[in-house]
Short mmCIF file of C-alpha atoms and ligand atoms in Angstrom, two decimals:
data_model
loop_
_atom_site.label_atom_id
_atom_site.label_comp_id
_atom_site.label_asym_id
_atom_site.label_seq_id
_atom_site.Cartn_x
_atom_site.Cartn_y
_atom_site.Cartn_z
CA MET A 1061 -6.81 17.46 -30.38
CA LYS A 1062 -4.93 15.18 -28.01
CA VAL A 1063 -6.91 12.55 -26.13
CA THR A 1064 -5.71 12.41 -22.52
CA ALA A 1065 -6.13 9.83 -19.78
CA ILE A 1066 -8.99 10.21 -17.28
CA LYS A 1067 -8.36 12.26 -14.11
CA GLY A 1068 -7.02 9.96 -11.40
CA PHE A 1069 -6.06 7.23 -13.87
CA SER A 1070 -2.41 6.99 -14.83
CA ASP A 1071 0.03 5.14 -17.02
CA ILE A 1072 2.90 3.19 -15.54
CA LEU A 1073 5.68 3.74 -18.02
CA PRO A 1074 8.95 1.85 -18.58
CA GLY A 1075 11.46 3.16 -16.04
CA GLU A 1076 8.70 3.20 -13.41
CA VAL A 1077 7.32 -0.24 -14.14
CA GLU A 1078 10.52 -1.96 -13.00
CA ILE A 1079 9.80 -0.90 -9.41
CA TRP A 1080 6.30 -2.31 -9.76
CA GLN A 1081 7.71 -5.59 -10.97
CA ARG A 1082 10.13 -5.70 -8.06
CA VAL A 1083 7.25 -5.18 -5.61
CA GLU A 1084 5.07 -7.76 -7.36
CA ASN A 1085 7.87 -10.34 -7.51
CA ALA A 1086 8.69 -9.85 -3.83
CA ALA A 1087 4.99 -10.31 -3.03
CA ARG A 1088 4.68 -13.50 -5.07
CA LYS A 1089 7.76 -14.87 -3.34
CA ILE A 1090 6.47 -14.17 0.15
CA PHE A 1091 3.02 -15.56 -0.72
CA ALA A 1092 4.66 -18.80 -1.88
CA THR A 1093 6.60 -19.02 1.39
CA TYR A 1094 3.39 -18.62 3.40
CA ASN A 1095 1.56 -21.12 1.16
CA PHE A 1096 -0.90 -18.77 -0.57
CA ALA A 1097 -2.25 -19.55 -4.07
CA GLU A 1098 -3.13 -16.89 -6.61
CA ILE A 1099 -6.75 -16.16 -7.55
CA ARG A 1100 -7.84 -13.93 -10.45
CA ILE A 1101 -11.30 -12.43 -10.19
CA PRO A 1102 -13.25 -10.16 -12.57
CA ILE A 1103 -12.78 -6.40 -12.53
CA VAL A 1104 -16.54 -5.84 -12.95
CA GLU A 1105 -19.12 -7.34 -10.59
CA LYS A 1106 -22.81 -6.87 -9.86
CA THR A 1107 -23.22 -3.70 -7.79
CA GLU A 1108 -25.12 -5.49 -5.03
CA LEU A 1109 -22.00 -7.58 -4.27
CA PHE A 1110 -20.27 -4.44 -3.03
CA SER A 1111 -23.24 -2.76 -1.39
CA ARG A 1112 -23.95 -5.93 0.59
CA SER A 1113 -20.31 -6.66 1.47
CA LEU A 1114 -18.89 -3.23 2.20
CA GLY A 1115 -22.05 -1.72 3.74
CA GLU A 1116 -24.59 0.80 2.39
CA THR A 1117 -23.34 3.61 4.64
CA THR A 1118 -19.66 3.42 3.75
CA ASP A 1119 -18.02 6.21 1.71
CA ILE A 1120 -17.18 3.74 -1.03
CA VAL A 1121 -20.75 2.55 -1.56
CA GLU A 1122 -22.34 5.96 -0.97
CA LYS A 1123 -20.26 7.97 -3.40
CA GLU A 1124 -17.12 6.37 -4.77
CA MET A 1125 -18.15 3.46 -6.97
CA TYR A 1126 -18.02 3.50 -10.78
CA THR A 1127 -21.45 2.06 -11.48
CA PHE A 1128 -23.26 1.69 -14.78
CA ALA A 1129 -26.32 -0.06 -16.22
CA ASP A 1130 -25.96 -3.64 -17.40
CA GLN A 1131 -27.05 -3.51 -21.06
CA ASP A 1132 -27.84 -7.23 -20.93
CA ALA A 1133 -30.13 -7.23 -17.90
CA LYS A 1134 -32.68 -4.45 -17.60
CA GLY A 1135 -32.62 -2.68 -14.25
CA SER A 1136 -29.36 -4.32 -13.14
CA LEU A 1137 -26.26 -2.37 -12.23
CA LEU A 1138 -22.59 -3.26 -12.60
CA THR A 1139 -19.62 -1.77 -10.74
CA LEU A 1140 -15.86 -1.57 -11.32
CA ARG A 1141 -14.46 -3.32 -8.27
CA PRO A 1142 -13.44 -0.84 -5.54
CA GLU A 1143 -11.62 -3.61 -3.62
CA GLY A 1144 -10.89 -7.34 -3.85
CA THR A 1145 -12.29 -9.02 -0.74
CA ALA A 1146 -15.93 -9.09 -1.88
CA GLY A 1147 -15.03 -10.68 -5.21
CA VAL A 1148 -12.77 -13.29 -3.65
CA VAL A 1149 -15.46 -14.30 -1.16
CA ARG A 1150 -18.07 -14.39 -3.94
CA ALA A 1151 -15.77 -16.68 -5.97
CA TYR A 1152 -15.16 -18.91 -2.93
CA VAL A 1153 -18.90 -19.29 -2.34
CA GLU A 1154 -19.85 -19.59 -6.00
CA SER A 1155 -17.22 -22.24 -6.81
CA GLU A 1156 -17.96 -24.00 -3.51
CA LEU A 1157 -14.23 -24.16 -2.80
CA PHE A 1158 -15.18 -24.92 0.82
CA LYS A 1159 -16.59 -28.31 -0.19
CA THR A 1160 -13.21 -29.69 -1.25
CA GLU A 1161 -11.05 -27.69 1.15
CA PRO A 1162 -12.58 -25.13 3.50
CA VAL A 1163 -9.23 -23.53 4.31
CA GLN A 1164 -8.11 -21.43 1.35
CA LYS A 1165 -5.18 -19.03 1.43
CA LEU A 1166 -5.57 -16.82 -1.63
CA TYR A 1167 -3.82 -13.76 -3.01
CA TYR A 1168 -4.51 -11.35 -5.86
CA LEU A 1169 -2.94 -8.41 -7.65
CA GLY A 1170 -4.68 -5.87 -9.81
CA PRO A 1171 -6.44 -2.57 -10.38
CA MET A 1172 -9.25 -1.24 -8.16
CA PHE A 1173 -11.45 1.81 -8.80
CA ARG A 1174 -12.78 4.46 -6.42
CA ARG A 1175 -14.07 7.88 -7.40
CA GLU A 1176 -12.16 9.71 -4.68
CA ARG A 1177 -10.64 13.17 -4.97
CA PRO A 1178 -7.24 12.48 -6.55
CA GLN A 1179 -4.17 13.66 -4.66
CA LYS A 1180 -0.66 12.40 -3.93
CA GLY A 1181 -0.98 8.69 -3.15
CA ARG A 1182 -4.70 8.66 -3.91
CA MET A 1183 -5.79 7.57 -7.36
CA ARG A 1184 -9.13 6.70 -8.92
CA GLN A 1185 -7.58 3.65 -10.53
CA PHE A 1186 -5.09 2.22 -8.08
CA HIS A 1187 -3.56 -1.21 -7.62
CA GLN A 1188 -3.68 -3.59 -4.73
CA ILE A 1189 -1.81 -6.68 -3.68
CA GLY A 1190 -4.26 -8.47 -1.43
CA ALA A 1191 -4.65 -11.73 0.44
CA GLU A 1192 -7.60 -13.52 1.99
CA VAL A 1193 -7.59 -16.56 4.26
CA LEU A 1194 -10.94 -18.31 4.38
CA GLY A 1195 -11.87 -21.06 6.78
CA ARG A 1196 -9.70 -20.16 9.76
CA GLY A 1197 -11.08 -18.33 12.77
CA ASP A 1198 -8.12 -18.79 15.11
CA PRO A 1199 -5.89 -15.89 16.23
CA PHE A 1200 -2.76 -17.64 14.95
CA ILE A 1201 -3.75 -16.94 11.36
CA ASP A 1202 -4.38 -13.25 12.19
CA ALA A 1203 -0.82 -13.12 13.50
CA GLU A 1204 0.47 -15.06 10.48
CA VAL A 1205 -1.06 -12.51 8.09
CA LEU A 1206 0.58 -9.68 10.04
CA LEU A 1207 3.93 -11.50 10.05
CA LEU A 1208 3.68 -12.00 6.30
CA LEU A 1209 3.28 -8.24 5.88
CA ASN A 1210 6.10 -7.54 8.28
CA ASP A 1211 8.39 -9.91 6.33
CA PHE A 1212 7.30 -8.33 3.05
CA PHE A 1213 8.25 -4.85 4.28
CA SER A 1214 11.65 -6.14 5.44
CA ALA A 1215 12.27 -7.94 2.14
CA THR A 1216 11.50 -4.83 0.09
CA GLY A 1217 13.41 -2.49 2.41
CA ILE A 1218 10.38 -0.50 3.62
CA GLU A 1219 11.54 0.41 7.09
CA SER A 1220 9.00 3.09 7.90
CA ALA A 1221 5.97 0.73 8.09
CA ALA A 1222 4.26 1.00 11.48
CA LEU A 1223 1.41 -1.23 12.62
CA GLN A 1224 -1.78 -0.01 14.31
CA LEU A 1225 -4.02 -2.66 15.75
CA ASN A 1226 -7.60 -2.80 16.99
CA SER A 1227 -10.40 -5.25 17.65
CA LEU A 1228 -13.94 -4.46 16.52
CA GLY A 1229 -15.57 -7.23 18.55
CA CYS A 1230 -18.21 -9.62 17.25
CA SER A 1231 -21.98 -9.80 16.78
CA ASP A 1232 -22.27 -10.45 20.52
CA CYS A 1233 -20.33 -7.52 21.90
CA ARG A 1234 -20.38 -4.93 19.11
CA PRO A 1235 -24.14 -4.09 19.43
CA LYS A 1236 -23.54 -3.18 23.08
CA TYR A 1237 -20.64 -0.95 22.14
CA ARG A 1238 -22.73 0.54 19.36
CA GLN A 1239 -25.40 1.57 21.90
CA LEU A 1240 -22.79 3.08 24.22
CA LEU A 1241 -21.19 5.04 21.40
CA LEU A 1242 -24.55 6.17 20.07
CA ALA A 1243 -25.54 7.53 23.47
CA PHE A 1244 -22.21 9.41 23.60
CA LEU A 1245 -22.70 10.80 20.09
CA ARG A 1246 -26.31 11.87 20.62
CA GLU A 1247 -25.11 14.23 23.35
CA ARG A 1248 -22.78 15.89 20.85
CA GLU A 1249 -24.85 15.52 17.72
CA GLN A 1250 -25.15 19.25 16.95
CA ALA A 1251 -21.36 19.65 16.87
CA LEU A 1252 -20.82 16.83 14.35
CA CYS A 1253 -20.52 17.37 10.59
CA ALA A 1254 -23.62 16.97 8.40
CA ASN A 1255 -22.38 13.65 7.03
CA CYS A 1256 -21.88 12.16 10.50
CA ARG A 1257 -25.26 13.45 11.70
CA ARG A 1258 -26.91 11.86 8.68
CA ARG A 1259 -25.48 8.37 9.13
CA MET A 1260 -24.88 8.36 12.88
CA GLU A 1261 -28.01 6.39 13.83
CA ARG A 1262 -27.47 3.73 11.19
CA ASN A 1263 -23.72 3.40 11.61
CA PRO A 1264 -22.29 5.25 14.62
CA LEU A 1265 -18.83 3.65 14.28
CA ARG A 1266 -18.34 5.57 11.00
CA VAL A 1267 -18.19 8.80 13.05
CA LEU A 1268 -14.89 7.63 14.59
CA ASP A 1269 -13.48 7.37 11.05
CA CYS A 1270 -14.51 10.93 10.07
CA LYS A 1271 -11.57 13.17 9.13
CA GLU A 1272 -13.37 16.48 9.93
CA PRO A 1273 -11.41 18.26 12.71
CA GLY A 1274 -14.68 19.07 14.55
CA CYS A 1275 -15.73 15.41 14.64
CA ILE A 1276 -12.26 14.29 15.74
CA GLU A 1277 -12.39 16.83 18.58
CA GLN A 1278 -15.92 15.83 19.63
CA THR A 1279 -15.10 12.11 19.73
CA LYS A 1280 -11.69 12.22 21.37
CA ASN A 1281 -13.14 10.96 24.65
CA ALA A 1282 -15.53 8.48 23.06
CA PRO A 1283 -15.82 5.10 24.79
CA SER A 1284 -13.19 2.61 23.61
CA ILE A 1285 -14.35 -0.51 21.85
CA LEU A 1286 -11.56 -2.42 23.59
CA ASP A 1287 -13.38 -1.92 26.91
CA SER A 1288 -16.53 -3.53 25.49
CA LEU A 1289 -15.11 -6.75 24.08
CA CYS A 1290 -16.73 -10.01 25.22
CA ASP A 1291 -14.50 -12.65 26.82
CA SER A 1292 -14.02 -14.61 23.67
CA CYS A 1293 -13.07 -11.52 21.57
CA ARG A 1294 -10.78 -10.30 24.33
CA GLN A 1295 -9.01 -13.66 24.49
CA HIS A 1296 -8.66 -13.79 20.70
CA PHE A 1297 -7.15 -10.30 20.66
CA GLU A 1298 -4.80 -11.06 23.53
CA ILE A 1299 -3.41 -14.10 21.70
CA VAL A 1300 -2.82 -12.04 18.53
CA GLN A 1301 -0.89 -9.50 20.60
CA ARG A 1302 1.07 -12.19 22.44
CA LEU A 1303 2.14 -13.74 19.13
CA LEU A 1304 3.27 -10.34 17.83
CA ARG A 1305 5.31 -9.76 20.97
CA GLN A 1306 6.86 -13.25 20.68
CA THR A 1307 7.89 -12.56 17.09
CA ALA A 1308 9.12 -9.05 17.90
CA VAL A 1309 6.63 -7.18 15.70
CA ARG A 1310 6.00 -3.72 17.13
CA TYR A 1311 2.47 -2.33 17.15
CA ASP A 1312 0.33 0.38 18.68
CA LEU A 1313 -3.24 -0.14 19.81
CA ASN A 1314 -5.68 2.28 18.18
CA PRO A 1315 -9.24 1.76 19.45
CA ARG A 1316 -10.51 4.55 17.12
CA MET A 1317 -9.54 2.62 14.01
CA VAL A 1318 -12.87 1.33 12.71
CA ARG A 1319 -11.81 0.98 9.03
CA GLY A 1320 -13.83 2.29 6.11
CA LEU A 1321 -15.66 -0.96 5.35
CA ASP A 1322 -18.45 -2.61 7.33
CA TYR A 1323 -17.54 -6.29 6.99
CA TYR A 1324 -14.89 -6.26 9.68
CA CYS A 1325 -15.04 -7.87 13.11
CA ARG A 1326 -12.41 -8.69 15.72
CA THR A 1327 -8.81 -7.99 14.62
CA THR A 1328 -8.37 -4.97 12.34
CA PHE A 1329 -5.12 -3.29 11.38
CA GLU A 1330 -3.42 -0.62 9.33
CA TRP A 1331 0.23 -0.25 8.41
CA THR A 1332 1.15 3.38 7.84
CA SER A 1333 4.30 5.22 6.82
CA ASN A 1334 5.26 8.70 7.96
CA GLN A 1335 6.94 9.28 4.58
CA LEU A 1336 3.76 9.46 2.53
CA GLY A 1337 1.97 12.62 3.61
CA SER A 1338 -1.75 12.48 4.31
CA GLN A 1339 -2.42 9.23 2.42
CA SER A 1340 -0.24 7.27 4.80
CA ALA A 1341 -1.86 3.79 4.84
CA ILE A 1342 0.23 1.32 2.89
CA ALA A 1343 -1.65 -1.81 3.89
CA ALA A 1344 -4.82 -2.51 5.82
CA GLY A 1345 -7.19 -5.30 6.63
CA GLY A 1346 -8.69 -7.49 9.28
CA ARG A 1347 -11.10 -10.24 10.09
CA TYR A 1348 -14.55 -10.59 8.46
CA ASP A 1349 -16.22 -13.64 9.97
CA GLY A 1350 -19.74 -12.89 8.70
CA LEU A 1351 -19.02 -12.14 5.05
CA VAL A 1352 -19.09 -15.66 3.58
CA GLN A 1353 -22.54 -16.17 5.08
CA GLU A 1354 -23.69 -12.71 3.99
CA LEU A 1355 -22.86 -13.71 0.43
CA GLY A 1356 -24.83 -16.95 0.62
CA GLY A 1357 -22.21 -19.41 1.87
CA PRO A 1358 -21.89 -21.36 5.12
CA ALA A 1359 -20.68 -19.78 8.37
CA ILE A 1360 -16.98 -19.69 7.49
CA PRO A 1361 -14.61 -17.06 8.92
CA GLY A 1362 -12.17 -14.94 6.95
CA VAL A 1363 -9.22 -12.60 7.44
CA GLY A 1364 -7.10 -10.65 4.98
CA PHE A 1365 -5.45 -7.45 3.89
CA ALA A 1366 -4.61 -5.31 0.88
CA MET A 1367 -1.60 -3.11 0.15
CA GLY A 1368 -1.61 -0.17 -2.26
CA ILE A 1369 1.09 -0.67 -4.88
CA GLU A 1370 1.27 3.07 -5.77
CA ARG A 1371 2.12 3.86 -2.15
CA LEU A 1372 4.66 1.04 -1.89
CA THR A 1373 6.45 2.25 -5.02
CA MET A 1374 6.46 5.84 -3.71
CA LEU A 1375 8.38 4.59 -0.68
CA LEU A 1376 10.81 2.61 -2.81
CA HIS A 1377 11.35 5.52 -5.22
CA SER A 1378 12.80 7.62 -2.48
CA LYS A 1379 15.21 4.78 -1.61
CA ARG A 1380 16.67 3.44 -4.86
CA SER A 1381 16.70 4.21 -8.53
CA PRO A 1382 15.22 1.48 -10.71
CA ALA A 1383 17.40 -1.26 -12.12
CA PRO A 1384 18.70 -0.37 -15.57
CA VAL A 1385 16.66 -1.80 -18.40
CA GLY A 1386 17.75 -2.76 -21.89
CA PRO A 1387 19.02 -5.69 -23.89
CA VAL A 1388 22.10 -7.57 -22.78
CA VAL A 1389 23.53 -7.42 -26.32
CA TYR A 1390 23.05 -4.82 -29.05
CA THR A 1391 23.78 -5.71 -32.67
CA VAL A 1392 25.60 -3.11 -34.74
CA TRP A 1393 25.65 -3.83 -38.45
CA VAL A 1394 27.22 -1.91 -41.31
CA GLY A 1395 26.01 -2.80 -44.78
CA GLU A 1396 22.97 -4.74 -45.88
CA ASN A 1397 24.78 -8.08 -46.23
CA ALA A 1398 25.82 -7.80 -42.60
CA ARG A 1399 22.24 -7.06 -41.59
CA ASP A 1400 20.93 -10.04 -43.56
CA TRP A 1401 23.48 -12.28 -41.87
CA ALA A 1402 22.73 -10.90 -38.40
CA PHE A 1403 18.91 -10.95 -38.52
CA PRO A 1404 18.44 -14.77 -38.34
CA VAL A 1405 21.35 -15.11 -35.88
CA VAL A 1406 19.60 -12.65 -33.51
CA HIS A 1407 16.38 -14.60 -33.89
CA ARG A 1408 18.06 -17.90 -32.96
CA LEU A 1409 19.72 -16.28 -29.94
CA ARG A 1410 16.39 -14.89 -28.74
CA GLN A 1411 14.87 -18.36 -29.08
CA LYS A 1412 17.62 -19.55 -26.76
CA GLY A 1413 16.72 -16.88 -24.21
CA LEU A 1414 19.34 -14.19 -24.89
CA SER A 1415 18.13 -10.60 -24.69
CA ILE A 1416 19.47 -9.02 -27.88
CA GLU A 1417 18.41 -6.06 -30.02
CA ILE A 1418 18.78 -5.37 -33.74
CA GLU A 1419 17.35 -2.58 -35.85
CA GLY A 1420 16.39 -2.40 -39.51
CA GLU A 1421 17.14 1.12 -40.70
CA VAL A 1422 20.58 2.01 -42.08
CA ARG A 1423 22.46 4.17 -39.52
CA SER A 1424 26.06 5.15 -39.06
CA LEU A 1425 28.35 3.03 -36.87
CA LYS A 1426 28.71 5.96 -34.46
CA SER A 1427 24.98 6.47 -34.04
CA GLN A 1428 24.46 2.72 -33.48
CA MET A 1429 27.14 2.72 -30.77
CA ARG A 1430 25.45 5.68 -29.10
CA ARG A 1431 22.16 3.78 -29.20
CA ALA A 1432 23.82 0.74 -27.55
CA ASP A 1433 25.01 3.01 -24.76
CA LYS A 1434 21.61 4.57 -24.32
CA LEU A 1435 19.95 1.16 -24.13
CA ASN A 1436 22.42 0.10 -21.46
CA ALA A 1437 23.63 -2.92 -23.45
CA SER A 1438 26.35 -4.86 -21.68
CA ALA A 1439 27.92 -5.97 -24.97
CA VAL A 1440 27.80 -5.08 -28.66
CA LEU A 1441 28.07 -7.48 -31.55
CA ILE A 1442 29.59 -5.61 -34.50
CA VAL A 1443 29.50 -6.94 -38.01
CA GLY A 1444 30.27 -5.19 -41.30
CA ASP A 1445 30.74 -6.37 -44.85
CA ASN A 1446 34.55 -6.42 -44.28
CA GLU A 1447 34.20 -8.72 -41.30
CA LEU A 1448 31.77 -10.93 -43.19
CA ASP A 1449 34.31 -11.37 -45.98
CA ARG A 1450 36.88 -12.44 -43.40
CA GLY A 1451 34.37 -14.77 -41.68
CA VAL A 1452 34.48 -12.91 -38.35
CA ALA A 1453 32.47 -10.54 -36.13
CA LEU A 1454 33.57 -8.26 -33.30
CA LEU A 1455 32.33 -8.52 -29.76
CA ARG A 1456 32.77 -5.45 -27.55
CA ASP A 1457 32.26 -5.50 -23.81
CA MET A 1458 30.71 -2.15 -22.90
CA ALA A 1459 31.97 -2.07 -19.33
CA SER A 1460 35.64 -2.97 -19.94
CA ARG A 1461 35.70 -1.53 -23.51
CA GLU A 1462 37.58 -4.68 -24.57
CA GLN A 1463 36.96 -5.90 -28.07
CA SER A 1464 37.63 -9.34 -29.52
CA GLU A 1465 37.26 -11.02 -32.87
CA ILE A 1466 35.10 -14.16 -33.06
CA ARG A 1467 34.61 -16.52 -35.96
CA LEU A 1468 31.09 -16.25 -37.37
CA ASN A 1469 30.40 -19.89 -36.52
CA ASP A 1470 31.32 -19.25 -32.90
CA VAL A 1471 29.18 -16.10 -32.42
CA GLU A 1472 26.12 -17.86 -31.02
CA GLY A 1473 28.14 -19.95 -28.59
CA ALA A 1474 30.16 -16.97 -27.39
CA LEU A 1475 27.08 -14.83 -26.78
CA LEU A 1476 25.20 -17.61 -25.05
CA SER A 1477 28.15 -18.23 -22.74
CA ARG A 1478 27.97 -14.51 -21.77
CA LYS A 1479 24.34 -15.07 -20.85
CA ALA A 1480 25.29 -18.03 -18.65
CA SER A 1481 28.16 -16.23 -16.88
P1 HAM B 2928 -8.63 -0.45 2.15
O1 HAM B 2928 -8.12 0.07 3.44
O2 HAM B 2928 -9.80 0.22 1.55
O3 HAM B 2928 -8.92 -2.00 2.37
O4 HAM B 2928 -7.46 -0.43 1.08
C1 HAM B 2928 -6.24 -1.09 1.32
C2 HAM B 2928 -5.07 -0.28 0.80
O5 HAM B 2928 -5.27 0.08 -0.57
C3 HAM B 2928 -4.88 1.06 1.48
O6 HAM B 2928 -4.17 0.91 2.70
C4 HAM B 2928 -4.07 1.83 0.46
O7 HAM B 2928 -2.69 1.46 0.53
C5 HAM B 2928 -4.64 1.33 -0.85
N1 HAM B 2928 -5.62 2.28 -1.38
C6 HAM B 2928 -6.93 2.39 -1.05
N2 HAM B 2928 -7.52 3.38 -1.76
C7 HAM B 2928 -6.57 3.92 -2.55
C8 HAM B 2928 -6.54 4.98 -3.53
N3 HAM B 2928 -7.65 5.67 -3.84
N4 HAM B 2928 -5.36 5.26 -4.15
C9 HAM B 2928 -4.24 4.56 -3.84
N5 HAM B 2928 -4.21 3.54 -2.95
C10 HAM B 2928 -5.34 3.23 -2.30
C11 HAM B 2928 -9.41 -2.83 1.43
O8 HAM B 2928 -9.49 -2.57 0.27
C12 HAM B 2928 -9.77 -4.20 1.97
N6 HAM B 2928 -10.33 -5.01 0.88
C13 HAM B 2928 -8.57 -4.87 2.60
C14 HAM B 2928 -8.88 -6.24 3.13
C15 HAM B 2928 -8.64 -7.43 2.54
N7 HAM B 2928 -9.47 -6.49 4.27
C16 HAM B 2928 -9.62 -7.81 4.41
N8 HAM B 2928 -9.12 -8.38 3.37
#
């Protein structure tokens, strides 16, 4: 019987992977421009890292984590990372990066795991490109992170990305808003879904994030968090908006956007696309000034985002077909002497950086030429026993169909000069 992949986990095959590489390369380029360094963190962490960082009453921690017992430590649990921020902050605190340089601009790429119901654009193993800035609490860095994303979307040709912006206040003003919202919700409690009723007292802001039509209807006139911001949060948010206006980045305010994770404060944002169906968020993030301390470090602020690579590639799929793949040169040989001559030549050319293919099984000239076509080779090196006797090989350009004879001693030079041109 065939063994299949797990539901919600998928392969990224050649043909598809080229779009991924294009996205990843564009991201690395933009991160370099904005002076971010790469960080690589483990895929598995202690479960408590996520429950403490993301919040016990979030969907992720309540029901979506892949958690299992740690065989090496009785009673301890491990979890496949559902996101990257918690791990990056843990690494920052654990390595005491703040002692040498408190301001760290870090980025990461890799798989994340959430046991959600799979659907278009929603996977159980999905991939994020994320960034975290630690050590800066000023609004200029919030704007910088948003500008980086805006530039990334322009560079990759994603024109449908639209920015929604909110502020969630701070530990001074949020508790007051929480009380106001709770009072509002208590009056409508019976009309809310069971899930919202259950966690409303502990985390009333989650109700604003509920996708149940009844809850959306009940909360449409809920008090706005933007009316409850303290002076310092209001000023911070106004500067972020001023900087976006100055740099011509369009945005909409969305005071209902509370995000699905509890670590956020102040600026929060989501970039959505209307070309993705119901899973429309392509990137999201915000400020998390309390997280470093929550994970045992000093009071150091943070801000960041993550983009979903699956969703980015869906948008690019509908725009362009992937770049053709295949070797630059394909070697066609006829006769075993020709093959034995060609094999070490191909090896030397590869060592010099030329992409060139050669095969080992005897096949007809015609079938080898068809293979060269299929592989998208730009040129074919043809050598048969006849040519060998005459001390020559043939080089055929696949686009122009022109064919020339080259002396065997000149083959490497001629092919390498094609690579350079
Ligand atoms: P998030 O909103 O949970 O935030 O995820 C960020 C992005 O990851 C989403 O906008 C979406 O593009 C993608 N994504 C999330 N879940 C899935 C899924 N099941 N399938 C496919 N794509 C998905 C975070 O993860 C935060 N750590 C972002 C952040 C960084 N905030 C501050 N720093």
